Short mmCIF file of C-alpha atoms in Angstrom, two decimals:
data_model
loop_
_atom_site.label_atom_id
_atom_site.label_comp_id
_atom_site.label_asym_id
_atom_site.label_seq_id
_atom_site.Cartn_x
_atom_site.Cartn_y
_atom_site.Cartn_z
CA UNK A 1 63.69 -58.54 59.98
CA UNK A 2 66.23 -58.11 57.45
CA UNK A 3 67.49 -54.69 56.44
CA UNK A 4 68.60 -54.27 52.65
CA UNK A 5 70.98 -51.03 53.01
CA UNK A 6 70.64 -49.07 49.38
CA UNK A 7 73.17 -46.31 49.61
CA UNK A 8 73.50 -43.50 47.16
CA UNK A 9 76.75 -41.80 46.73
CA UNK A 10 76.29 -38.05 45.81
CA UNK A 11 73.84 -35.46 46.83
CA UNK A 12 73.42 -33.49 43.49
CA UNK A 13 70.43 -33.84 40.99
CA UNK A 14 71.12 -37.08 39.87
CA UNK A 15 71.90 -38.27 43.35
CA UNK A 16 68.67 -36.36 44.97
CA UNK A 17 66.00 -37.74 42.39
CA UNK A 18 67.10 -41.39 42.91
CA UNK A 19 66.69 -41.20 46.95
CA UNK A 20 63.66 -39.43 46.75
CA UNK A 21 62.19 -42.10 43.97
CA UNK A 22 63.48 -45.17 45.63
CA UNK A 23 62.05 -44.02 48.78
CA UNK A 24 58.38 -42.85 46.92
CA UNK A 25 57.83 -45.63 44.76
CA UNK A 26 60.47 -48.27 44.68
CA UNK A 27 60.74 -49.24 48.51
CA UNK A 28 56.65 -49.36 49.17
CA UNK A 29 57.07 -51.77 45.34
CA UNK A 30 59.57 -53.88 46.92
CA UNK A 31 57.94 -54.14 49.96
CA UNK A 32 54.69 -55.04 48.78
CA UNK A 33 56.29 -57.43 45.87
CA UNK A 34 58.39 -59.55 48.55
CA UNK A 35 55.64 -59.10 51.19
CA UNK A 36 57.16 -57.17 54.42
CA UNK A 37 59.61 -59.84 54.70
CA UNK A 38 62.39 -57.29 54.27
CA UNK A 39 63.10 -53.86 55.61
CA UNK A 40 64.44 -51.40 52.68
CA UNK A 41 66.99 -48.48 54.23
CA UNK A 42 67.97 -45.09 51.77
CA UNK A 43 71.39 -44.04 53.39
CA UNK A 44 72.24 -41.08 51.08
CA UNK A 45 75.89 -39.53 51.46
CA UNK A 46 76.55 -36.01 50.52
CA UNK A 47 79.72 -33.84 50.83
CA UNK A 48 78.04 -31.00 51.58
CA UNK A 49 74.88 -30.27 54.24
CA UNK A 50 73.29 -28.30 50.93
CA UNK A 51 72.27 -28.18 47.53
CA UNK A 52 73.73 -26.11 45.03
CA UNK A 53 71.95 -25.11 41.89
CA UNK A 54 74.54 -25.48 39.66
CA UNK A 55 72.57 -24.05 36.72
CA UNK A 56 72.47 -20.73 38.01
CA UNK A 57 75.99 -20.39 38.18
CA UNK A 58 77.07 -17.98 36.35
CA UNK A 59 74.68 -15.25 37.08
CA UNK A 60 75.67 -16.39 40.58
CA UNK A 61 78.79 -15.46 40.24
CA UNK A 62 78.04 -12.66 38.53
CA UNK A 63 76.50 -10.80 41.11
CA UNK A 64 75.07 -11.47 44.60
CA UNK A 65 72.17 -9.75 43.91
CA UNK A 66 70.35 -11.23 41.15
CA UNK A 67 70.27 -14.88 42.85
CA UNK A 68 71.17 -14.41 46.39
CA UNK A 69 72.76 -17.73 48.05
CA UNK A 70 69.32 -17.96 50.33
CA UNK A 71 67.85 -19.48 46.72
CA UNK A 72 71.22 -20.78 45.15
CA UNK A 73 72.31 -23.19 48.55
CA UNK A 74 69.72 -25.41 50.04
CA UNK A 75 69.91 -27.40 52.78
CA UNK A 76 69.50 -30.94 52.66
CA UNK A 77 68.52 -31.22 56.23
CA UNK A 78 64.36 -30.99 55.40
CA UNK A 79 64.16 -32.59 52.06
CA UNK A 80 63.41 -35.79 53.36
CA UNK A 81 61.54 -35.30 56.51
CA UNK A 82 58.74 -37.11 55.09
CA UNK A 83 61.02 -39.97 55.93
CA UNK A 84 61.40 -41.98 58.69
CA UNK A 85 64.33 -42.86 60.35
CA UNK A 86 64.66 -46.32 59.65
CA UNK A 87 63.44 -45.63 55.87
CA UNK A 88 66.35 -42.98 55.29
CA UNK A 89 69.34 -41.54 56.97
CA UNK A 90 71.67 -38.80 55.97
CA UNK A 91 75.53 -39.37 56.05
CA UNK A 92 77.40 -35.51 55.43
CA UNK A 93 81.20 -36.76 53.96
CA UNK A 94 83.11 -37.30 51.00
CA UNK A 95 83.49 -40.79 49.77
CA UNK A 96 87.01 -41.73 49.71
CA UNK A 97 87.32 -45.68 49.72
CA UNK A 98 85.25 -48.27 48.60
CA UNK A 99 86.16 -52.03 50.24
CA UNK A 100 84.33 -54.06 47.30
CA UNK A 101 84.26 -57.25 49.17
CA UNK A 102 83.38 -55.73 52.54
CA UNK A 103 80.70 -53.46 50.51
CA UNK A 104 81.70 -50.75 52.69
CA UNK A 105 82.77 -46.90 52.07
CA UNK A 106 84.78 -45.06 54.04
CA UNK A 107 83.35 -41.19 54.35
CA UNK A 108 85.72 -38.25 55.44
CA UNK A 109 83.75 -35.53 57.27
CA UNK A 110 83.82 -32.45 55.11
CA UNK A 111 83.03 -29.78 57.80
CA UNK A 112 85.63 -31.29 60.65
CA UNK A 113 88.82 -30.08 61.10
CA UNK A 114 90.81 -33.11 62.08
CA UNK A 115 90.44 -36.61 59.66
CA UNK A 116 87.16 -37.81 61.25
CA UNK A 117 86.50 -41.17 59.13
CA UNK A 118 83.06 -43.10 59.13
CA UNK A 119 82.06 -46.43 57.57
CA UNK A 120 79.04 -46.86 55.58
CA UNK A 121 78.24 -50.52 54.58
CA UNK A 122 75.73 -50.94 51.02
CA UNK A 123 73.78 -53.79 50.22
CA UNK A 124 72.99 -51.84 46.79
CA UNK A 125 74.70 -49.05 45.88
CA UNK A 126 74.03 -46.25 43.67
CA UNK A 127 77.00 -44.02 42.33
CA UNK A 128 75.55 -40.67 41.10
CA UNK A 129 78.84 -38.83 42.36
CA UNK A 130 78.89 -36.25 39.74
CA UNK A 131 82.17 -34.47 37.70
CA UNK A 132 84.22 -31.90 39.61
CA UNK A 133 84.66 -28.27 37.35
CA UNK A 134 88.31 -26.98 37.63
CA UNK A 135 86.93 -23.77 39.37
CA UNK A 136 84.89 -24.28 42.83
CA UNK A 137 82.80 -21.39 41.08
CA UNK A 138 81.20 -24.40 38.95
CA UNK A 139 79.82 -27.17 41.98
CA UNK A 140 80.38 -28.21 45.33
CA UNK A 141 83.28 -30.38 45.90
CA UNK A 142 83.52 -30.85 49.58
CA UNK A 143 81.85 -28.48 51.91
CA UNK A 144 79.19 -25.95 50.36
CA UNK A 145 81.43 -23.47 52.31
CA UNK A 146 84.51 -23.45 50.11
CA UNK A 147 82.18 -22.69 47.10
CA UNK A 148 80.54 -19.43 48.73
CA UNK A 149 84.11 -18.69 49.35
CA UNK A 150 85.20 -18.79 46.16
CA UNK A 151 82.11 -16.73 44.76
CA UNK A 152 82.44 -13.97 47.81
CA UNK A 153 85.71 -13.21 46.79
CA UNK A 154 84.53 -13.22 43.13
CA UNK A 155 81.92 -10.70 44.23
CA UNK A 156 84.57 -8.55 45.69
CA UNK A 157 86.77 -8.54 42.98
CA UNK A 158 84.29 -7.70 40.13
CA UNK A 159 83.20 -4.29 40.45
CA UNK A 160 86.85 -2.97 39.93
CA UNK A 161 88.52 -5.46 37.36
CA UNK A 162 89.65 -3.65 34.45
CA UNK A 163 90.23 -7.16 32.45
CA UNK A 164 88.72 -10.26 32.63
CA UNK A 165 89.46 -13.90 31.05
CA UNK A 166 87.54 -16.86 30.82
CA UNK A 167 88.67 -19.69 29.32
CA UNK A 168 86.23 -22.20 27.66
CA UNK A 169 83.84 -22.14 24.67
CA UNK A 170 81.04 -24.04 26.61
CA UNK A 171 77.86 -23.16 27.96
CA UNK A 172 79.47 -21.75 31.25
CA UNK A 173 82.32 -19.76 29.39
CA UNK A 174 79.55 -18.48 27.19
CA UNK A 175 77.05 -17.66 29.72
CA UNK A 176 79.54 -15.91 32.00
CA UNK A 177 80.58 -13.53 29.53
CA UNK A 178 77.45 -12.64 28.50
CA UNK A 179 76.48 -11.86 32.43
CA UNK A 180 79.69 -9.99 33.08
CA UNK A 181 79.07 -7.89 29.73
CA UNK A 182 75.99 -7.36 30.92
CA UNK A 183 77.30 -5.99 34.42
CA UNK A 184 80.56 -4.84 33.64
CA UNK A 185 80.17 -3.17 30.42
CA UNK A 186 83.45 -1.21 30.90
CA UNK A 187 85.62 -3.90 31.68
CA UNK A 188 87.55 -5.81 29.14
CA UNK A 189 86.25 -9.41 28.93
CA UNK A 190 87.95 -12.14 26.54
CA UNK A 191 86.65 -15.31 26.40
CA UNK A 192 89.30 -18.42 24.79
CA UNK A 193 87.05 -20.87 22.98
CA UNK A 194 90.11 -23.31 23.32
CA UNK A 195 88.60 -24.62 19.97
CA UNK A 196 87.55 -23.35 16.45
CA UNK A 197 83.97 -22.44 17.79
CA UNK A 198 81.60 -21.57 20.77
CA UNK A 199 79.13 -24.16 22.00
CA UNK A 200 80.65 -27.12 19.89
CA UNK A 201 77.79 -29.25 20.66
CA UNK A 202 75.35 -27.21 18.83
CA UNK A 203 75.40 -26.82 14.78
CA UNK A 204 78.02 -24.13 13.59
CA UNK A 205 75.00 -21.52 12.74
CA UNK A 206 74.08 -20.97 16.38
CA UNK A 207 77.34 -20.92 17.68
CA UNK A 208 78.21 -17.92 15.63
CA UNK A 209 74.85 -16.40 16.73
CA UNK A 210 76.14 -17.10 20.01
CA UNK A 211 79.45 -15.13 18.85
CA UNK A 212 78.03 -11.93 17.14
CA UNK A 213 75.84 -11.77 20.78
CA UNK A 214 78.83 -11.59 22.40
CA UNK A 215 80.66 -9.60 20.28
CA UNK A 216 77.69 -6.54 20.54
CA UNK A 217 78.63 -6.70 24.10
CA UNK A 218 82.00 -6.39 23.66
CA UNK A 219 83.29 -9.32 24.28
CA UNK A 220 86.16 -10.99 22.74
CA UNK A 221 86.04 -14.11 21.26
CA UNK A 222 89.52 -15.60 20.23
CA UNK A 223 89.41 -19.50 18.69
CA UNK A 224 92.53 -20.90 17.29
CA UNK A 225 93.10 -23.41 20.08
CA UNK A 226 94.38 -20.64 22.47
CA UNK A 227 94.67 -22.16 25.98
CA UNK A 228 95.89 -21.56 29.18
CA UNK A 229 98.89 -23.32 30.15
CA UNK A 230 99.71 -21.80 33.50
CA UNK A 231 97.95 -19.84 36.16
CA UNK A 232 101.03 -18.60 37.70
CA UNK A 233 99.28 -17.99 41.47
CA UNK A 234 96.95 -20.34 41.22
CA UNK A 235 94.17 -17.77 42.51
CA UNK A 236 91.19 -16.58 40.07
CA UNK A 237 92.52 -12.80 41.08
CA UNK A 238 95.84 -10.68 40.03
CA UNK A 239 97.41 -13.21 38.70
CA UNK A 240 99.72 -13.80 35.33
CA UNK A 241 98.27 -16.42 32.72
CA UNK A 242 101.02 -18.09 30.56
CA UNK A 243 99.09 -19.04 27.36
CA UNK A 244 99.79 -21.85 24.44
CA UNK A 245 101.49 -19.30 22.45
CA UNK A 246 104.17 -18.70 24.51
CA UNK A 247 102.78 -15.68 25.18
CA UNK A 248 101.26 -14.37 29.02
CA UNK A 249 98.49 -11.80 30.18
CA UNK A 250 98.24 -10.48 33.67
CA UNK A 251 94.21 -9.94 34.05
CA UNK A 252 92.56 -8.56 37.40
CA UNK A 253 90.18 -12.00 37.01
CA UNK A 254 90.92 -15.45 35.45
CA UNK A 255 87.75 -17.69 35.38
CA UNK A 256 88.36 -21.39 34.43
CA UNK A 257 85.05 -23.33 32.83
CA UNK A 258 87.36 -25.41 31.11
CA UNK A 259 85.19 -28.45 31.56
CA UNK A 260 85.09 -31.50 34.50
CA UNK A 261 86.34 -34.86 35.61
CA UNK A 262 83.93 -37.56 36.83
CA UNK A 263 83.94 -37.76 40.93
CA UNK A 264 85.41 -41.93 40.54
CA UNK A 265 89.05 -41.09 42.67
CA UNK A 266 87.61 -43.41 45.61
CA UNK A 267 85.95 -46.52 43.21
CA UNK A 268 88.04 -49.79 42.32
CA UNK A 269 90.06 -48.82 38.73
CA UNK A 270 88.06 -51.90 37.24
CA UNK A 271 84.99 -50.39 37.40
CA UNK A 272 86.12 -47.24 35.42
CA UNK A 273 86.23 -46.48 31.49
CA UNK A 274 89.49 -44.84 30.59
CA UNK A 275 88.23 -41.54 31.24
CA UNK A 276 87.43 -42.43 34.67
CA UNK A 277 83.51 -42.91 34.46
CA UNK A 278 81.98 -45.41 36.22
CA UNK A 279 81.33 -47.95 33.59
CA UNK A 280 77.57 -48.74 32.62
CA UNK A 281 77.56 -52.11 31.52
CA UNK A 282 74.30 -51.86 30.20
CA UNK A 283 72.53 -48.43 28.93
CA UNK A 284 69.12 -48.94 28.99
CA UNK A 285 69.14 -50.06 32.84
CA UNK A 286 72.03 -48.51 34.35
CA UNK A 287 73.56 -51.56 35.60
CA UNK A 288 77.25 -50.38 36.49
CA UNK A 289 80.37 -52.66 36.61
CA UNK A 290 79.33 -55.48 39.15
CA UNK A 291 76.12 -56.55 40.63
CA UNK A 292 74.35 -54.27 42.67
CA UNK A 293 75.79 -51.53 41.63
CA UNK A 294 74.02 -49.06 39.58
CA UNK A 295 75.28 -45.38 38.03
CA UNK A 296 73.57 -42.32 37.03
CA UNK A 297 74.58 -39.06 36.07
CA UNK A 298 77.96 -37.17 35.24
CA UNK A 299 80.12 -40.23 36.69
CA UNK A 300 78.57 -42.52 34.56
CA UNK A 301 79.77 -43.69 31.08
CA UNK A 302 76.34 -43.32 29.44
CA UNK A 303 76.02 -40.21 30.08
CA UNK A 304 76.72 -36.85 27.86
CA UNK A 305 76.49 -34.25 30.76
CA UNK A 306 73.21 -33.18 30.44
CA UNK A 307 70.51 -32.69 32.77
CA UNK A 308 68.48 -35.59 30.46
CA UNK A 309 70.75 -37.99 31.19
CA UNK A 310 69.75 -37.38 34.82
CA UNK A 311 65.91 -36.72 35.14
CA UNK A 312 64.87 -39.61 32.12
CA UNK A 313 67.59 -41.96 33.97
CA UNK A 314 65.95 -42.01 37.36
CA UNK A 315 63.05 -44.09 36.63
CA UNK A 316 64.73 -46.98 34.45
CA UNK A 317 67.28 -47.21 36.79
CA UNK A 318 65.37 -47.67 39.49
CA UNK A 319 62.98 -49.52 38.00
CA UNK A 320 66.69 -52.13 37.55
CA UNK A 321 66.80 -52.01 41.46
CA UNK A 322 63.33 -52.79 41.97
CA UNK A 323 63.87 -56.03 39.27
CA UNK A 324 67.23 -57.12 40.74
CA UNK A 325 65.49 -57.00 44.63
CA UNK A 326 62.12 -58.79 43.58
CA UNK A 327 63.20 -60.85 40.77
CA UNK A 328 59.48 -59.47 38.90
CA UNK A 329 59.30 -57.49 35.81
CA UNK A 330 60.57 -53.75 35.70
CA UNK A 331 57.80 -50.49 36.48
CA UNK A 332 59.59 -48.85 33.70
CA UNK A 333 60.64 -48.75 30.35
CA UNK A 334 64.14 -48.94 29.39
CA UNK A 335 66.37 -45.36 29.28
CA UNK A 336 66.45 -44.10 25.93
CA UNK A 337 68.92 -41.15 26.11
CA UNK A 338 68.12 -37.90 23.63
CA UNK A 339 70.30 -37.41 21.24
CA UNK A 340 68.85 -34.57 19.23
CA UNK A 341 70.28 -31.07 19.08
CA UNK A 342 69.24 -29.68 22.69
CA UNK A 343 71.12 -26.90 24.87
CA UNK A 344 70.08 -23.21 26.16
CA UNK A 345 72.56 -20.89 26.54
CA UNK A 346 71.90 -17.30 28.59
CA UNK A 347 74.01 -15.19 27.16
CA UNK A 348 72.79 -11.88 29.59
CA UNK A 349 69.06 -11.13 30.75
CA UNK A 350 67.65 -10.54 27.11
CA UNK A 351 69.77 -12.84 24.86
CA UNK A 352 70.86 -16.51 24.28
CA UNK A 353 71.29 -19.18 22.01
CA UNK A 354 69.72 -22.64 21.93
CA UNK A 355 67.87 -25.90 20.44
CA UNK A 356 65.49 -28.54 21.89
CA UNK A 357 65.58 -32.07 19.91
CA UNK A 358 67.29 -30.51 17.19
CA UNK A 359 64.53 -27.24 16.87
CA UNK A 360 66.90 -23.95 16.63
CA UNK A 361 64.95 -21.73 19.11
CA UNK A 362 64.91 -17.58 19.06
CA UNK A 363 66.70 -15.48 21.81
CA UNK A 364 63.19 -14.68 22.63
CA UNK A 365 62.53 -18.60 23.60
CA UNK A 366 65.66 -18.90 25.37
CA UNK A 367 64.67 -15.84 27.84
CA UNK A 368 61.36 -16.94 28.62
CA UNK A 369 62.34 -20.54 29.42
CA UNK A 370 66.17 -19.85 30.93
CA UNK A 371 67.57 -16.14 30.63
CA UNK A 372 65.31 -14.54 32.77
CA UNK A 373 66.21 -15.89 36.06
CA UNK A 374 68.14 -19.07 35.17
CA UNK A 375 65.54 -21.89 35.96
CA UNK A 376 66.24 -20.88 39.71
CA UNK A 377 62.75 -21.87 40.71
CA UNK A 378 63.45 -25.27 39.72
CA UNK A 379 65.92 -25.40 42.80
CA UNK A 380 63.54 -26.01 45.72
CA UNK A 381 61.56 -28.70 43.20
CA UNK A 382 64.91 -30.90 42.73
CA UNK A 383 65.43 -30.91 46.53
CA UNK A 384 62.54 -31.78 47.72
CA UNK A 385 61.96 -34.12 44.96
CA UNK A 386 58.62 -32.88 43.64
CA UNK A 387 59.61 -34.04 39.91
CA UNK A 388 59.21 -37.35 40.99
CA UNK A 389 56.29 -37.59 42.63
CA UNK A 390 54.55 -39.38 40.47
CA UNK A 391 55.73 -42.88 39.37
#
């Protein structure tokens, strides 16, 4: 029997709920629509042998007490041991070459310590790769390892930094602050907006809400366009920071959440949009570039970086898969992204700022639903891909 190899690149949320939904519902719909006459394979290729909630992030960082790594890094290992082994199969690598004609992607072991190189060959291929922070504080790239790393020493460091920067107005600048505050209420902590606001993506009023939160911890806030031009060490500890006004700081902790770049390095350069996203040639089924190939998440051009443009993409998308392998109608309706007003921002245990489809919520709302413990319970739900259990 023939064996139609459907690879997804990228072991993140986007890259989870798609391999757990092909292999629920789309496969046993495929199989039944073209009547057993082909075998369906899942290969799914991850960088790292875990899960990392990135959500929690910066209370992770913040402390290794409040969400210990045990519930922060998964392992992949039993998610899908539901599965058999000729339904799904596990590749641990980074993608770093993709032979379009071949259909075949060379993966680079992430945990060996010589170049160990494998091939994987696709027959349909899903690219849900993700964007890479500056800061391995942010999400895996590579090995989970080098990310605990990076938040160990972070650990280490925190308890006797006098001063503190972190650079970037978004919701990880903003949310780190307010946990450090929080924590460290004797250390200086200034956070650069690198803009003329916080949280840019949310009207003016609740960004200086978000502002006067931080300020009553002691934050501060400094707009203006003030960046960081240099790190002069290149570590995240006792280092000097050069800054757009020709002016420099030497701070016991620099913490970049300057923002991300798509995961794309390894793709053809004709499948990408200028800014290096994998190019969706049409939205509402998450066709990418060519045929058979399919993109969802933070490497995708549709997408605006938030965890909608993940969980309502799953379905349509694979709902494209199952309609390009059966040549029958689609199980689902197109993706129709949300555009409204819609972001929660932490800022500490018992603050935060947000909206949901364009509703201004209290700090009240924004505790129950994220301050308290960050969502953190959603982690062992997005590996083993209880979300989508139903079709």
């Amino acid at each position: 029997m023939a064996v139609h190899d459907i690879v997804v690149v990228g072991a993140n949320f986007a890259g989870l709920g798609t391999a757990h939904y092909l292999l629920k519902h789309t496969i046993p719909a495929l199989e039944k629509a073209n009547g057993n006459s082909t075998a369906y394979k899942v290969t799914l290729i991850s960088p790292s042998t875990h899960f990392y909630f990135k959500i929690g992030s910066p209370r992770i960082l913040a402390s290794p007490d409040l969400i210990p790594f045990s519930k922060a890094f998964l392992p992949l290992k039993d998610a899908f041991k539901e599965y058999s082994a000729d339904r799904f199969s596990l590749v641990v690598g980074e993608a770093v070459s993709l032979d379009e004609e071949k259909k075949s992607i060379t993966v680079r072991d992430t945990y060996s310590t010589t170049a160990k190189n494998s091939t994987v060959r696709y027959s349909s291929l899903v690219l849900a790769t993700g964007a890479t922070a500056n800061s391995p504080l942010w999400n895996l790239k590579g090995s989970h390892e080098s990310t605990m790393a990076a938040l160990k020493e972070m650990h280490a460091s925190l308890p006797k930094a006098k001063t503190i920067l972190i650079a970037g107005g978004g919701p990880a600048g903003v949310e780190t602050a307010g946990e450090l505050a929080t924590i460290y209420p004797k250390a200086s902590i200034t956070l650069l907006s690198g803009s003329t606001r916080l949280l840019t993506r949310l009207r003016p009023a609740i960004s200086a809400a978000a502002e006067s939160q931080l300020n009553n911890l002691s934050v501060t806030v400094i707009h203006q366009s003030l960046k960081v031009v240099e790190n002069t060490t290149g570590k995240s500890t006792n280092t000097t920071l050069h800054l757009s006004d020709d002016t420099s700081r030497d701070v016991d902790i620099y913490i970049d959440a300057t923002g991300t770049r798509p995961n794309s390095d390894f793709l053809p350069s004709h499948w990408l949009t200028k800014s290096g996203h994998v190019r969706t040639e049409d939205k509402l089924t998450l066709r990418g570039p060519v045929s058979s190939v399919y993109a969802i998440g933070d490497v995708a051009g549709y997408s605006l970086g938030n965890i909608f443009d993940i969980n309502d993409a799953v379905r349509p998308m694979c709902s494209s898969i199952y309609q390009d392998l059966s040549g029958k109608k689609p199980t689902s309706k197109p993706f129709k992204q949300n555009t409204a007003e819609t972001q929660l921002v932490p800022i500490g245990p018992n603050g935060g700022v947000g909206a949901v489809f364009g509703w201004k919520l209290p700090a009240f709302a924004v505790k129950m639903i994220k301050s308290k413990d960050f969502m953190i319970g959603q982690a062992p739900k997005t590996v083993s891909g209880e979300q989508f259990a139903k079709a």
